[in-house]
XYZ file of C-alpha atoms in Angstrom:
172
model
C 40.512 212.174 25.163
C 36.726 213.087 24.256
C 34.913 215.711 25.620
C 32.885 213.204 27.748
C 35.557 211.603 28.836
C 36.598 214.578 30.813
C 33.676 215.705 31.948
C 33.451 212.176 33.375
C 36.341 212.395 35.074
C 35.894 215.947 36.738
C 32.381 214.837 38.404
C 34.399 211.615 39.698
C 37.276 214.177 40.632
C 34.499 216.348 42.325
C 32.563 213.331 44.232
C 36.159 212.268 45.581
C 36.513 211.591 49.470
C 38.957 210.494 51.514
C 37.941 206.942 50.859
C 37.138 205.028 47.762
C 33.889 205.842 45.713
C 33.697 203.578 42.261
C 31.236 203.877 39.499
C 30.775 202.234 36.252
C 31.856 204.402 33.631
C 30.713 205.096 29.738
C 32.484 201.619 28.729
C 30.963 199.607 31.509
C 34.231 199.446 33.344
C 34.984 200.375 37.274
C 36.489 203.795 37.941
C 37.355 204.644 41.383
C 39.850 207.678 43.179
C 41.555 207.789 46.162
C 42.479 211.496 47.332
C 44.157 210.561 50.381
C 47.350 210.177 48.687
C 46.592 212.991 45.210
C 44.041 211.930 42.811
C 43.864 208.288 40.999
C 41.742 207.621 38.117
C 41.767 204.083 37.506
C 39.940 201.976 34.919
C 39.692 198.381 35.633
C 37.251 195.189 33.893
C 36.641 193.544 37.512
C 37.222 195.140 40.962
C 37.815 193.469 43.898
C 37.252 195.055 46.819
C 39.110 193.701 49.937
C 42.381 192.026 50.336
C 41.788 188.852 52.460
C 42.196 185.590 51.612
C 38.948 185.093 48.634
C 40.057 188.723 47.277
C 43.794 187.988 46.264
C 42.571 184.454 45.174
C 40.594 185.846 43.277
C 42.909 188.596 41.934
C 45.618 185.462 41.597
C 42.898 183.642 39.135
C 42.012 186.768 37.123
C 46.352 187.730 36.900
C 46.613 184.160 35.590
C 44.438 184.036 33.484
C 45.715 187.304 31.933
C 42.208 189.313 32.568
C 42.416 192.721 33.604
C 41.289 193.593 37.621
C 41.979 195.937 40.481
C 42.617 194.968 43.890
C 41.209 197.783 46.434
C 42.078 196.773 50.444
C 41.037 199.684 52.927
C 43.626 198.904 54.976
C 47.470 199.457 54.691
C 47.857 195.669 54.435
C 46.768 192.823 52.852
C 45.816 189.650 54.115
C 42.278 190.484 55.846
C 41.235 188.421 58.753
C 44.754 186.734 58.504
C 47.541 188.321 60.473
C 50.663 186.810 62.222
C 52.070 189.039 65.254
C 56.053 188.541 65.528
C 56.961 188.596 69.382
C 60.934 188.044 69.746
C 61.352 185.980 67.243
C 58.238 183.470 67.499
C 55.147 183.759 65.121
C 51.578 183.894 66.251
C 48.489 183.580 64.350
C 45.879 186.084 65.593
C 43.443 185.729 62.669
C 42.208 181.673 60.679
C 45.301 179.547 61.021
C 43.607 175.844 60.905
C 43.224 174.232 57.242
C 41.932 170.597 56.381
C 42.132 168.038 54.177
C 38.779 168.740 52.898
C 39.942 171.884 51.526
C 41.660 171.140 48.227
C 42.278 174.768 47.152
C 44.064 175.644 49.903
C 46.602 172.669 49.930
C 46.324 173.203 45.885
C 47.925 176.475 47.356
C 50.492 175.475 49.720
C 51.690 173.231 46.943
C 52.361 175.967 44.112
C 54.059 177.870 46.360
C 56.227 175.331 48.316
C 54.822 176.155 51.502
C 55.386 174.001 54.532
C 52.306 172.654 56.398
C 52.293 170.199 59.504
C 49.546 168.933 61.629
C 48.248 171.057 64.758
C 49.007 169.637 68.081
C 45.993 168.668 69.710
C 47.100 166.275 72.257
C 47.166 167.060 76.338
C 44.931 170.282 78.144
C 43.710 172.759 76.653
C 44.746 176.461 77.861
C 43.919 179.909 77.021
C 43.282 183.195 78.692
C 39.629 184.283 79.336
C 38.045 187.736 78.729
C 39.354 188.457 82.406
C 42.814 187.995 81.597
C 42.924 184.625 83.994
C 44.647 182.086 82.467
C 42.312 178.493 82.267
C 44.068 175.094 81.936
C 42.770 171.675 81.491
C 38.783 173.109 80.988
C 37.501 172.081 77.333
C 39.299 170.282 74.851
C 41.077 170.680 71.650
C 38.626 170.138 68.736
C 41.554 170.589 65.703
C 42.609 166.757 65.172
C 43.225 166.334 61.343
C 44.016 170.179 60.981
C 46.781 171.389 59.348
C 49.076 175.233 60.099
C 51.361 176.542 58.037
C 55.308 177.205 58.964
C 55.406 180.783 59.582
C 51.620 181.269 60.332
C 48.816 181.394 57.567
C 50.009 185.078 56.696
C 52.785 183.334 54.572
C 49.842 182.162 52.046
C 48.499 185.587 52.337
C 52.032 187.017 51.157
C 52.951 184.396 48.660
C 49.316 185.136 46.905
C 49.970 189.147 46.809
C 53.579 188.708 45.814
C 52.396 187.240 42.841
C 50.140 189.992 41.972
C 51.741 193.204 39.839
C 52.180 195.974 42.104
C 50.015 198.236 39.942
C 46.904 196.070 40.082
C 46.510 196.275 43.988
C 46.042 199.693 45.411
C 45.947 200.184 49.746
């Protein structure tokens, strides 16, 4: 390695947090560290920071179209906004869990990876539980006619989309 190579990489060493800091380097790619786990020097054409739904679509597109990128997520999981809570046995989407026909990349999506989709009940009275914990029925009305869910809650596209990723290209 050069001589300004390594002088490089001890003032990124020495601007280090415990979170990421990235900077274009000397050949115009990202270089980032992460010192809550040891030092990481990483070298990467496109970063993508965040690990929702646009950043491992995007990271999907760039892995398939064999171009070099690192996925950075903040969190310890991926996924974003998306999230499905498990409570004995039954899945719940906490995060975006509608999808419609107008949307042609995400049922492009459901189709590549066999995912099931089936149209959101929308028929009969409304209920949900206000910011006082009181539970309302029959105020309101379902607006979601024509949307679609996904079988297991939308966290299964989330999942499917960073399985495909290499493990090395996505750091949390």
């Amino acid at each position: 390695s050069s001589a300004a190579s390594d002088v490089y990489k001890r003032q990124v060493a020495s601007d280090c947090r415990p979170r990421w800091r990235k900077s274009l380097d000397e050949t115009g790619s990202y270089s980032f560290c992460k010192t809550t786990s040891g030092l990481n020097l990483m070298h990467t054409d496109t970063l993508i920071v965040g690990g929702g739904l646009a950043g491992l679509s995007l990271a999907d597109k760039l892995h398939t179209s064999d171009q070099d990128f690192l996925l950075a997520e903040a969190r310890d999981r991926l996924g974003g906004r998306i999230e499905t809570a498990v409570v004995d046995g039954a899945k719940f989407d906490l995060g975006p869990a509608w999808f419609w026909d107008g949307q042609p990349r995400m049922s492009a999506l459901v189709k590549r990876f066999e995912l099931t989709a089936f149209e959101q009940f929308y028929q009969g009275d409304l209920s949900f539980e206000d910011e006082r914990g009181v539970v309302q029925r029959g105020k309101g009305f379902s607006s979601m006619q024509g949307s679609y869910r996904l079988q297991g809650g939308l966290t299964s596209l989330a999942d499917s989309l960073a399985d495909s990723l290499p493990v090395d290209r996505v750091q949390l």
